[in-house]
CSV table of C-alpha atoms in Angstrom, one decimal:
chain,number,residue,atom,x,y,z
A,1,MET,CA,-9.4,14.0,-42.8
A,2,GLU,CA,-5.8,14.7,-41.8
A,3,ARG,CA,-6.0,18.1,-43.4
A,4,ILE,CA,-9.1,19.1,-41.5
A,5,SER,CA,-7.8,17.8,-38.2
A,6,ALA,CA,-4.6,19.9,-38.7
A,7,ALA,CA,-6.7,23.0,-39.5
A,8,LEU,CA,-8.8,22.4,-36.3
A,9,LEU,CA,-5.7,22.8,-34.2
A,10,ALA,CA,-6.0,26.5,-34.8
A,11,VAL,CA,-9.3,26.6,-32.7
A,12,SER,CA,-8.8,23.7,-30.3
A,13,PRO,CA,-5.7,22.6,-28.4
A,14,HIS,CA,-6.5,18.8,-28.8
A,15,VAL,CA,-8.0,17.1,-31.9
A,16,VAL,CA,-8.6,13.4,-32.2
A,17,ILE,CA,-9.8,11.4,-35.2
A,18,GLY,CA,-12.3,8.8,-34.2
A,19,ALA,CA,-14.2,6.0,-35.9
A,20,ARG,CA,-16.8,6.5,-38.7
A,21,GLY,CA,-15.4,9.9,-39.7
A,22,VAL,CA,-16.0,11.4,-36.2
A,23,ILE,CA,-13.5,14.2,-35.2
A,24,TRP,CA,-13.2,15.2,-31.6
A,25,ALA,CA,-12.2,18.8,-30.7
A,26,ASP,CA,-11.5,19.7,-27.1
A,27,ALA,CA,-13.4,22.9,-26.1
A,28,ARG,CA,-12.8,22.7,-22.3
A,29,GLY,CA,-12.2,26.2,-21.0
A,30,LEU,CA,-13.1,27.7,-24.4
A,31,PRO,CA,-16.4,29.3,-25.6
A,32,ALA,CA,-18.0,26.1,-27.0
A,33,ARG,CA,-20.4,27.8,-29.4
A,34,GLU,CA,-17.6,29.8,-31.0
A,35,VAL,CA,-15.4,26.6,-31.3
A,36,ALA,CA,-18.4,24.8,-33.0
A,37,ASP,CA,-18.9,27.6,-35.5
A,38,ALA,CA,-15.2,27.7,-36.3
A,39,VAL,CA,-15.2,23.9,-36.8
A,40,LEU,CA,-18.2,24.1,-39.3
A,41,ALA,CA,-16.4,26.9,-41.2
A,42,ILE,CA,-13.2,24.8,-41.5
A,43,ALA,CA,-15.3,21.8,-42.6
A,44,LYS,CA,-16.9,23.8,-45.4
A,45,GLU,CA,-13.5,25.1,-46.5
A,46,GLN,CA,-12.4,21.5,-46.8
A,47,GLY,CA,-15.4,20.6,-48.9
A,48,ILE,CA,-17.5,18.9,-46.3
A,49,GLU,CA,-21.0,20.4,-46.7
A,50,ASN,CA,-23.1,18.1,-44.4
A,51,ALA,CA,-20.9,18.4,-41.3
A,52,ARG,CA,-22.7,18.5,-38.0
A,53,VAL,CA,-21.3,19.4,-34.5
A,54,GLY,CA,-22.5,18.0,-31.2
A,55,ILE,CA,-21.6,19.9,-28.0
A,56,ALA,CA,-21.8,18.1,-24.6
A,57,ARG,CA,-19.8,17.4,-21.5
A,58,ILE,CA,-20.3,13.6,-21.9
A,59,ALA,CA,-18.7,11.9,-24.9
A,60,ILE,CA,-21.6,9.7,-25.8
A,61,ALA,CA,-24.0,12.6,-25.7
A,62,ALA,CA,-21.8,14.7,-27.9
A,63,GLU,CA,-21.3,11.8,-30.4
A,64,THR,CA,-25.1,11.2,-30.6
A,65,ALA,CA,-25.9,14.8,-31.0
A,66,ALA,CA,-23.4,15.1,-33.9
A,67,THR,CA,-24.9,11.9,-35.5
A,68,VAL,CA,-28.6,12.6,-35.3
A,69,GLY,CA,-28.6,16.4,-34.8
A,70,ARG,CA,-31.4,18.2,-36.6
A,71,THR,CA,-29.3,21.4,-36.9
A,72,PRO,CA,-25.7,22.0,-37.9
A,73,VAL,CA,-24.8,22.6,-34.2
A,74,MET,CA,-26.7,20.8,-31.4
A,75,LEU,CA,-26.0,21.6,-27.8
A,76,VAL,CA,-26.8,19.2,-25.0
A,77,THR,CA,-27.4,21.1,-21.7
A,78,PRO,CA,-25.1,19.9,-18.9
A,79,GLY,CA,-27.1,17.6,-16.6
A,80,ASP,CA,-29.6,16.7,-19.3
A,81,GLU,CA,-27.5,14.1,-21.1
A,82,ARG,CA,-29.5,11.1,-19.9
A,83,ALA,CA,-32.8,12.6,-20.9
A,84,PHE,CA,-31.3,13.6,-24.3
A,85,LEU,CA,-30.3,10.0,-25.0
A,86,ALA,CA,-33.6,8.4,-23.8
A,87,PRO,CA,-35.6,8.5,-27.0
A,88,TYR,CA,-32.9,7.2,-29.3
A,89,PRO,CA,-32.5,3.5,-30.2
A,90,LEU,CA,-29.9,1.4,-28.6
A,91,ARG,CA,-28.1,0.9,-31.9
A,92,MET,CA,-26.8,4.5,-31.5
A,93,LEU,CA,-24.7,3.3,-28.6
A,94,ALA,CA,-23.2,0.3,-30.4
A,95,GLU,CA,-20.2,2.1,-31.8
A,96,ALA,CA,-19.4,3.7,-28.5
A,97,ALA,CA,-19.5,0.5,-26.4
A,98,PRO,CA,-16.1,-0.8,-25.2
A,99,THR,CA,-16.9,-4.1,-27.1
A,100,PRO,CA,-19.5,-4.3,-29.9
A,101,PRO,CA,-22.7,-5.8,-28.5
A,102,LEU,CA,-23.1,-9.4,-29.6
A,103,PRO,CA,-26.2,-10.4,-31.7
A,104,LYS,CA,-27.2,-12.5,-28.7
A,105,LEU,CA,-27.4,-9.4,-26.5
A,106,SER,CA,-29.4,-7.4,-29.0
A,107,ALA,CA,-31.9,-10.3,-29.4
A,108,ALA,CA,-32.2,-10.7,-25.6
A,109,LEU,CA,-33.0,-7.0,-25.2
A,110,ALA,CA,-35.5,-7.1,-28.1
A,111,ASP,CA,-37.2,-10.2,-26.5
A,112,VAL,CA,-38.1,-8.2,-23.4
A,113,GLY,CA,-39.1,-5.1,-25.4
A,114,ILE,CA,-36.1,-2.9,-24.7
A,115,GLU,CA,-35.3,-0.9,-27.8
A,116,HIS,CA,-34.5,2.6,-26.7
A,117,CYS,CA,-31.9,4.1,-24.3
A,118,GLY,CA,-34.4,5.3,-21.8
A,119,GLU,CA,-36.0,1.9,-21.4
A,120,LEU,CA,-32.6,0.3,-20.6
A,121,ALA,CA,-31.5,3.1,-18.4
A,122,ALA,CA,-34.7,2.7,-16.3
A,123,LEU,CA,-33.5,-0.7,-15.1
A,124,THR,CA,-31.3,-1.2,-12.0
A,125,LEU,CA,-27.7,-2.4,-12.2
A,126,GLU,CA,-28.6,-5.7,-10.5
A,127,GLU,CA,-31.4,-6.4,-13.0
A,128,VAL,CA,-29.1,-5.7,-16.0
A,129,GLU,CA,-26.2,-7.7,-14.6
A,130,VAL,CA,-28.3,-10.8,-13.9
A,131,ARG,CA,-30.2,-10.8,-17.2
A,132,PHE,CA,-27.7,-9.5,-19.7
A,133,GLY,CA,-24.2,-10.0,-18.2
A,134,ALA,CA,-21.1,-7.7,-18.4
A,135,ASP,CA,-21.9,-6.6,-22.0
A,136,GLY,CA,-25.4,-5.5,-21.0
A,137,VAL,CA,-23.9,-3.5,-18.1
A,138,ALA,CA,-21.5,-1.7,-20.4
A,139,LEU,CA,-24.4,-0.8,-22.7
A,140,TRP,CA,-26.6,0.2,-19.7
A,141,ARG,CA,-24.0,2.7,-18.5
A,142,LEU,CA,-23.9,4.4,-21.9
A,143,ALA,CA,-27.7,4.6,-21.9
A,144,ARG,CA,-27.5,6.4,-18.6
A,145,ALA,CA,-24.9,8.8,-20.1
A,146,ASP,CA,-22.2,7.3,-17.8
A,147,ASP,CA,-19.4,7.3,-20.4
A,148,GLN,CA,-16.0,6.6,-18.9
A,149,ARG,CA,-14.1,6.9,-22.1
A,150,ARG,CA,-11.2,9.3,-22.1
A,151,VAL,CA,-11.2,10.9,-25.6
A,152,PHE,CA,-8.4,13.2,-24.8
A,153,GLU,CA,-5.7,11.5,-22.9
A,154,PRO,CA,-4.0,13.7,-20.3
A,155,ARG,CA,-0.6,15.0,-21.4
A,156,THR,CA,2.2,15.0,-18.9
A,157,ARG,CA,4.4,18.0,-19.0
A,158,ALA,CA,8.1,17.4,-18.5
A,159,LEU,CA,9.6,19.4,-15.6
A,160,ALA,CA,11.9,22.3,-16.4
A,161,SER,CA,15.5,21.5,-17.5
A,162,ALA,CA,18.5,23.1,-19.2
A,163,SER,CA,21.9,21.9,-20.4
A,164,LEU,CA,25.0,23.3,-22.0
A,165,ALA,CA,27.9,21.4,-23.6
A,166,TRP,CA,31.2,22.4,-25.1
A,167,GLU,CA,34.0,20.6,-27.1
A,168,GLU,CA,36.8,23.1,-27.6
A,169,TYR,CA,38.0,23.1,-23.9
A,170,ALA,CA,37.5,21.3,-20.6
A,171,LEU,CA,36.9,23.0,-17.3
A,172,ARG,CA,38.0,22.3,-13.8
A,173,ASP,CA,37.8,25.8,-12.4
A,174,THR,CA,34.8,26.1,-9.9
A,175,GLU,CA,34.3,29.8,-10.7
A,176,ARG,CA,33.8,29.1,-14.4
A,177,LEU,CA,31.5,26.2,-13.8
A,178,ALA,CA,29.5,28.3,-11.4
A,179,PHE,CA,29.0,30.9,-14.2
A,180,VAL,CA,27.5,28.2,-16.4
A,181,ILE,CA,25.3,27.0,-13.5
A,182,ASN,CA,24.1,30.5,-13.0
A,183,ARG,CA,22.9,30.6,-16.6
A,184,LEU,CA,21.2,27.2,-16.4
A,185,ALA,CA,19.5,28.1,-13.2
A,186,GLY,CA,18.2,31.3,-14.7
A,187,THR,CA,16.6,29.3,-17.6
A,188,VAL,CA,15.0,26.7,-15.3
A,189,CYS,CA,13.7,29.2,-12.8
A,190,THR,CA,12.2,31.4,-15.5
A,191,GLU,CA,10.3,28.4,-16.8
A,192,LEU,CA,9.1,27.5,-13.3
A,193,GLY,CA,7.8,31.0,-12.8
A,194,THR,CA,6.0,30.9,-16.1
A,195,TRP,CA,4.0,27.9,-14.9
A,196,GLY,CA,3.5,29.3,-11.4
A,197,GLU,CA,5.6,26.5,-9.9
A,198,ALA,CA,8.4,26.2,-7.4
A,199,ALA,CA,11.1,23.5,-7.3
A,200,ARG,CA,11.8,21.4,-4.2
A,201,ALA,CA,14.7,19.5,-5.7
A,202,MET,CA,17.1,19.7,-8.7
A,203,THR,CA,19.7,17.4,-10.1
A,204,LEU,CA,23.0,18.7,-11.4
A,205,THR,CA,24.8,16.5,-13.9
A,206,LEU,CA,28.4,17.0,-14.9
A,207,ALA,CA,29.6,15.4,-18.2
A,208,LEU,CA,33.3,14.5,-17.9
A,209,THR,CA,36.1,14.1,-20.5
A,210,SER,CA,36.2,10.4,-19.6
A,211,ARG,CA,32.7,10.0,-21.1
A,212,THR,CA,31.3,9.5,-17.7
A,213,SER,CA,29.0,11.7,-15.7
A,214,MET,CA,28.5,12.7,-12.1
A,215,GLU,CA,25.1,13.5,-10.6
A,216,ARG,CA,24.3,15.4,-7.5
A,217,GLN,CA,20.8,16.2,-6.1
A,218,VAL,CA,20.2,19.5,-4.4
A,219,ARG,CA,17.2,20.2,-2.2
A,220,SER,CA,15.7,23.4,-0.9
A,221,SER,CA,14.2,23.7,2.6
A,222,ARG,CA,11.0,24.9,0.9
A,223,PRO,CA,9.7,25.1,-2.7
A,224,THR,CA,11.1,28.1,-4.5
A,225,SER,CA,11.7,29.4,-8.0
A,226,ASN,CA,14.2,32.1,-6.9
A,227,ARG,CA,17.3,31.9,-9.1
A,228,VAL,CA,19.6,33.4,-6.5
A,229,THR,CA,18.6,30.8,-4.0
A,230,TRP,CA,19.2,27.9,-6.3
A,231,VAL,CA,22.5,29.3,-7.6
A,232,ARG,CA,23.7,29.5,-4.0
A,233,LEU,CA,22.6,25.9,-3.2
A,234,LEU,CA,24.1,24.5,-6.5
A,235,ARG,CA,27.4,26.4,-6.0
A,236,ALA,CA,27.7,25.0,-2.4
A,237,GLU,CA,27.2,21.5,-3.8
A,238,LEU,CA,29.7,22.1,-6.6
A,239,GLU,CA,32.4,23.1,-4.1
A,240,ARG,CA,31.9,19.8,-2.3
A,241,ILE,CA,32.4,17.7,-5.4
A,242,LYS,CA,35.8,16.2,-6.1
A,243,LEU,CA,36.1,16.0,-9.9
A,244,ARG,CA,37.6,12.8,-11.3
A,245,ASP,CA,38.1,14.5,-14.7
A,246,ALA,CA,37.6,17.8,-16.4
A,247,VAL,CA,34.0,18.9,-17.2
A,248,VAL,CA,32.7,19.3,-20.8
A,249,GLY,CA,29.0,19.8,-20.1
A,250,LEU,CA,26.5,20.6,-17.5
A,251,SER,CA,22.8,19.9,-17.2
A,252,LEU,CA,20.2,20.9,-14.6
A,253,ARG,CA,16.8,19.4,-14.2
A,254,VAL,CA,13.9,19.8,-11.8
A,255,ASP,CA,13.1,16.5,-9.9
A,256,ALA,CA,10.2,17.7,-7.8
A,257,ALA,CA,8.0,20.8,-8.2
A,258,GLY,CA,4.9,22.2,-6.6
A,259,GLU,CA,2.8,25.3,-6.6
A,260,MET,CA,4.3,28.5,-5.3
A,261,GLU,CA,3.6,29.1,-1.6
A,262,SER,CA,1.1,32.0,-1.1
A,263,PRO,CA,1.3,33.6,2.3
A,264,GLN,CA,-2.0,34.0,4.1
A,265,GLY,CA,-3.0,36.9,6.4
A,266,ASP,CA,-4.9,40.1,6.7
A,267,ILE,CA,-5.6,41.6,3.2
A,268,PHE,CA,-4.7,45.0,4.7
A,269,ASP,CA,-1.2,43.8,5.8
A,270,ARG,CA,1.4,45.4,3.6
A,271,GLY,CA,3.8,42.6,4.3
A,272,LEU,CA,1.3,39.9,3.1
A,273,HIS,CA,3.4,39.2,-0.1
A,274,SER,CA,6.8,40.0,1.3
A,275,SER,CA,8.1,36.4,1.7
A,276,ARG,CA,10.0,36.5,-1.5
A,277,ALA,CA,11.6,39.8,-0.7
A,278,VAL,CA,12.7,38.4,2.7
A,279,GLU,CA,14.2,35.3,1.0
A,280,GLU,CA,16.1,37.5,-1.5
A,281,ALA,CA,17.4,39.7,1.3
A,282,LEU,CA,18.7,36.8,3.4
A,283,THR,CA,20.3,35.3,0.3
A,284,ARG,CA,22.2,38.5,-0.5
A,285,LEU,CA,23.4,38.7,3.1
A,286,LEU,CA,24.7,35.1,2.9
A,287,ASP,CA,26.3,35.6,-0.5
A,288,ASP,CA,28.0,38.8,0.6
A,289,GLN,CA,29.3,37.1,3.8
A,290,GLN,CA,27.7,39.9,5.9
A,291,ALA,CA,25.6,37.5,7.9
A,292,THR,CA,26.6,35.5,10.9
A,293,ILE,CA,24.7,32.3,11.8
A,294,VAL,CA,24.4,31.7,15.5
A,295,GLY,CA,23.0,28.9,17.5
A,296,LEU,CA,21.9,28.6,21.1
A,297,THR,CA,24.4,26.7,23.3
A,298,ARG,CA,23.5,25.5,26.8
A,299,THR,CA,26.2,25.5,29.5
A,300,GLU,CA,26.3,24.3,33.1
A,301,HIS,CA,26.8,27.8,34.6
A,302,PRO,CA,25.3,28.0,38.1
A,303,ARG,CA,23.4,31.2,37.4
A,304,LEU,CA,20.4,30.6,35.3
A,305,GLU,CA,20.6,33.8,33.2
A,306,ASP,CA,24.1,32.7,32.1
A,307,ARG,CA,23.3,29.2,31.1
A,308,ALA,CA,22.0,29.9,27.6
A,309,GLN,CA,24.5,31.7,25.3
A,310,TRP,CA,24.5,32.5,21.6
A,311,HIS,CA,27.7,31.6,19.7
A,312,SER,CA,28.7,31.7,16.0
A,313,ARG,CA,28.1,28.3,14.4
A,314,GLU,CA,28.1,26.6,11.1
A,315,LEU,CA,24.8,26.4,9.3
A,316,GLY,CA,24.9,22.6,8.9
A,317,GLU,CA,25.5,22.2,12.7
A,318,VAL,CA,22.5,24.4,13.5
A,319,LEU,CA,20.3,22.5,11.1
A,320,ARG,CA,21.4,19.1,12.4
A,321,GLY,CA,20.6,20.3,15.9
A,322,LEU,CA,17.1,21.4,14.9
A,323,GLY,CA,16.5,18.1,13.2
A,324,SER,CA,17.6,16.0,16.1
A,325,SER,CA,15.5,18.0,18.6
A,326,GLY,CA,12.3,16.9,16.8
A,327,LYS,CA,12.9,13.1,17.2
A,328,GLY,CA,10.6,11.2,19.5
A,329,SER,CA,7.8,12.6,21.5
A,330,ARG,CA,8.2,14.6,24.7
A,331,ALA,CA,5.9,14.5,27.7
A,332,PRO,CA,4.3,17.9,28.5
A,333,SER,CA,6.3,19.9,31.0
A,334,LEU,CA,6.5,23.3,32.5
A,335,SER,CA,8.9,25.9,31.0
A,336,LEU,CA,10.8,28.3,33.1
A,337,GLN,CA,10.3,31.9,31.9
A,338,LEU,CA,13.1,34.2,33.2
A,339,LEU,CA,12.6,37.9,33.4
A,340,PRO,CA,15.0,40.0,31.3
A,341,ARG,CA,16.3,41.4,34.6
A,342,ALA,CA,15.5,40.1,38.0
A,343,ARG,CA,13.1,42.5,39.9
A,344,PRO,CA,13.8,43.4,43.5
A,345,ILE,CA,11.0,42.5,45.9
A,346,ALA,CA,10.2,43.0,49.6
A,347,VAL,CA,9.8,39.6,51.3
A,348,GLN,CA,8.4,38.6,54.6
A,349,THR,CA,10.1,35.4,55.9
A,350,ALA,CA,9.6,32.8,58.5
A,351,GLU,CA,12.3,31.1,60.5
A,352,ARG,CA,13.2,27.4,59.9
A,353,ARG,CA,15.9,25.3,61.5
A,354,ASP,CA,18.9,26.9,59.9
A,355,HIS,CA,17.4,29.2,57.3
A,356,CYS,CA,14.4,31.4,56.6
A,357,VAL,CA,11.8,30.9,53.9
A,358,PRO,CA,9.5,33.5,52.1
A,359,VAL,CA,5.9,33.5,53.2
A,360,SER,CA,4.8,36.6,51.1
A,361,TYR,CA,6.4,39.2,48.9
A,362,ARG,CA,5.7,42.6,47.3
A,363,GLU,CA,7.5,44.2,44.4
A,364,ARG,CA,9.1,47.5,45.3
A,365,ALA,CA,8.3,49.1,42.0
A,366,GLN,CA,5.2,48.1,40.0
A,367,ALA,CA,6.2,46.0,36.9
A,368,GLN,CA,5.6,47.5,33.5
A,369,ARG,CA,5.3,44.2,31.7
A,370,ARG,CA,1.8,42.8,31.3
A,371,GLY,CA,1.3,39.1,32.0
A,372,ALA,CA,4.3,38.7,34.4
A,373,PRO,CA,3.6,37.6,38.0
A,374,GLY,CA,2.8,40.6,40.1
A,375,ALA,CA,2.7,42.9,37.0
A,376,SER,CA,-0.5,44.6,38.1
A,377,ARG,CA,-0.4,43.8,41.8
A,378,VAL,CA,0.1,46.3,44.6
A,379,SER,CA,-0.8,44.0,47.5
A,380,GLU,CA,1.3,41.3,49.0
A,381,VAL,CA,1.4,37.9,47.3
A,382,ALA,CA,1.0,35.1,49.7
A,383,VAL,CA,3.3,32.1,49.3
A,384,LEU,CA,1.7,28.8,50.2
A,385,THR,CA,4.5,26.3,49.6
A,386,THR,CA,8.2,26.8,49.3
A,387,VAL,CA,11.1,24.4,48.3
A,388,GLY,CA,14.6,25.5,49.0
A,389,PRO,CA,17.0,27.0,49.5
A,390,ASP,CA,19.2,25.9,46.6
A,391,ARG,CA,22.5,27.7,47.3
A,392,ILE,CA,25.0,28.6,44.6
A,393,SER,CA,28.2,30.7,44.9
A,394,GLY,CA,31.2,31.5,42.8
A,395,GLY,CA,32.7,34.1,40.5
A,396,ALA,CA,36.1,34.4,42.3
A,397,GLU,CA,38.0,33.3,39.1
A,398,VAL,CA,36.6,36.3,37.2
A,399,GLY,CA,36.5,38.8,40.0
A,400,GLU,CA,32.7,38.8,40.2
A,401,LEU,CA,31.6,37.2,43.4
A,402,TYR,CA,28.0,36.0,43.8
A,403,ALA,CA,26.1,34.0,46.4
A,404,ARG,CA,22.4,33.2,46.0
A,405,ASP,CA,19.7,31.2,47.8
A,406,TYR,CA,17.0,30.0,45.3
A,407,TYR,CA,13.4,29.2,46.3
A,408,GLN,CA,10.7,27.6,44.2
A,409,CYS,CA,7.4,28.9,45.5
A,410,VAL,CA,3.7,28.3,44.9
A,411,THR,CA,1.6,31.5,45.4
A,412,ALA,CA,-2.0,31.7,46.5
A,413,ASP,CA,-3.0,32.3,42.9
A,414,GLY,CA,-1.5,29.0,41.8
A,415,LEU,CA,1.6,30.5,40.2
A,416,LEU,CA,4.9,28.7,40.5
A,417,VAL,CA,7.6,31.4,40.8
A,418,LEU,CA,11.3,31.5,41.3
A,419,LEU,CA,12.7,33.8,44.0
A,420,TYR,CA,16.3,34.2,45.2
A,421,ARG,CA,18.1,36.1,47.9
A,422,ASP,CA,21.4,37.8,47.2
A,423,ALA,CA,23.4,36.5,50.2
A,424,LEU,CA,26.1,39.2,49.8
A,425,ALA,CA,23.7,42.2,49.6
A,426,GLY,CA,20.8,40.8,51.5
A,427,GLN,CA,18.3,41.7,48.7
A,428,TRP,CA,15.5,39.5,47.5
A,429,TYR,CA,14.5,39.2,43.8
A,430,LEU,CA,11.8,37.7,41.6
A,431,HIS,CA,13.7,35.8,38.9
A,432,GLY,CA,10.9,34.2,36.8
A,433,TRP,CA,8.0,31.8,36.8
A,434,TRP,CA,6.9,28.5,35.2
A,435,ASP,CA,4.1,28.1,32.7
């Protein structure tokens, strides 16, 4: 039996030896008939002349077909397993039951004239449970081709890992350790790519001369199997480690992996599968120190267009800022959209106590940008409500004087716009709007 099961591994990835000389061969994903013919040929080579093969998706149906089959190979059509079992006596199910049926159960079934699988399967669950108990329910499920047995236990695959150790010397130099990490990451990422997976986290273990070890977990912002990306992350972590002793071995293992991300989009888009190329390009820029990371910094400058400025910042500082901005829930609010350059407008005003307010305006030149207030208007825009002026001035310290009167206005179309008057030149401007 051991010899034939070993030979069957050439045609089936999983082979299990069962009771009563039954051998199970897994044909999932394979041409079942070809596997059955190969199994019969191997059985004859091993001297078994009366071997029979049953093919079915349900274990009890396959076992019954192999036991009572009238031909060397008997196929049970998917969906017909219950009908196939119906004419056979219940004793055919005894071997497959989780616990062998007690003589008392067999006698109870015989007393009410139930001898075949179809007769037991015709009853309801409540009827079987009340009359025959838990053992009767187990037999009833088999008669209905409801076989919950797992003939082939699922095999868990270990996640990718690689290690390297040496005895002749000990290392403290980061550059030499990074060379080893590059080799290990290449091995791990190649295996990930073979399985179509991407790693979300890896653990780097350093074996020290003091017979101790140090572990550091490294995470990626998104799952990836790109070697360059992981080498960069691992090297950055290595440079932060303060070694207690010299290193005599390194190992790298994947802690969490998932399927590779597949971008979605128009099938005619040439850049549909360009995410990996973009990732590699950005990685090269960072590694070659040709990229500058910038972050948005807000100031208290009186002029709105000068409040937000971009400055060079550390990557960790930018990421921490992004993470903290997402905490909590924000109430919905309007956002001020500033024009790239304030547009001059002609304004009609009305006198108030000590100032004038706009009551309508018209742009001197038609705007070219679609969607902006007044972009396609040639008539005057009526102003219903005005709040202001909000006066600012300054610039003497840098030799660039300015003085502005800001007005927040609601137009007849319901737009909330921001206007200002240059007090030095006497010119009005449309600065932006809220949406």
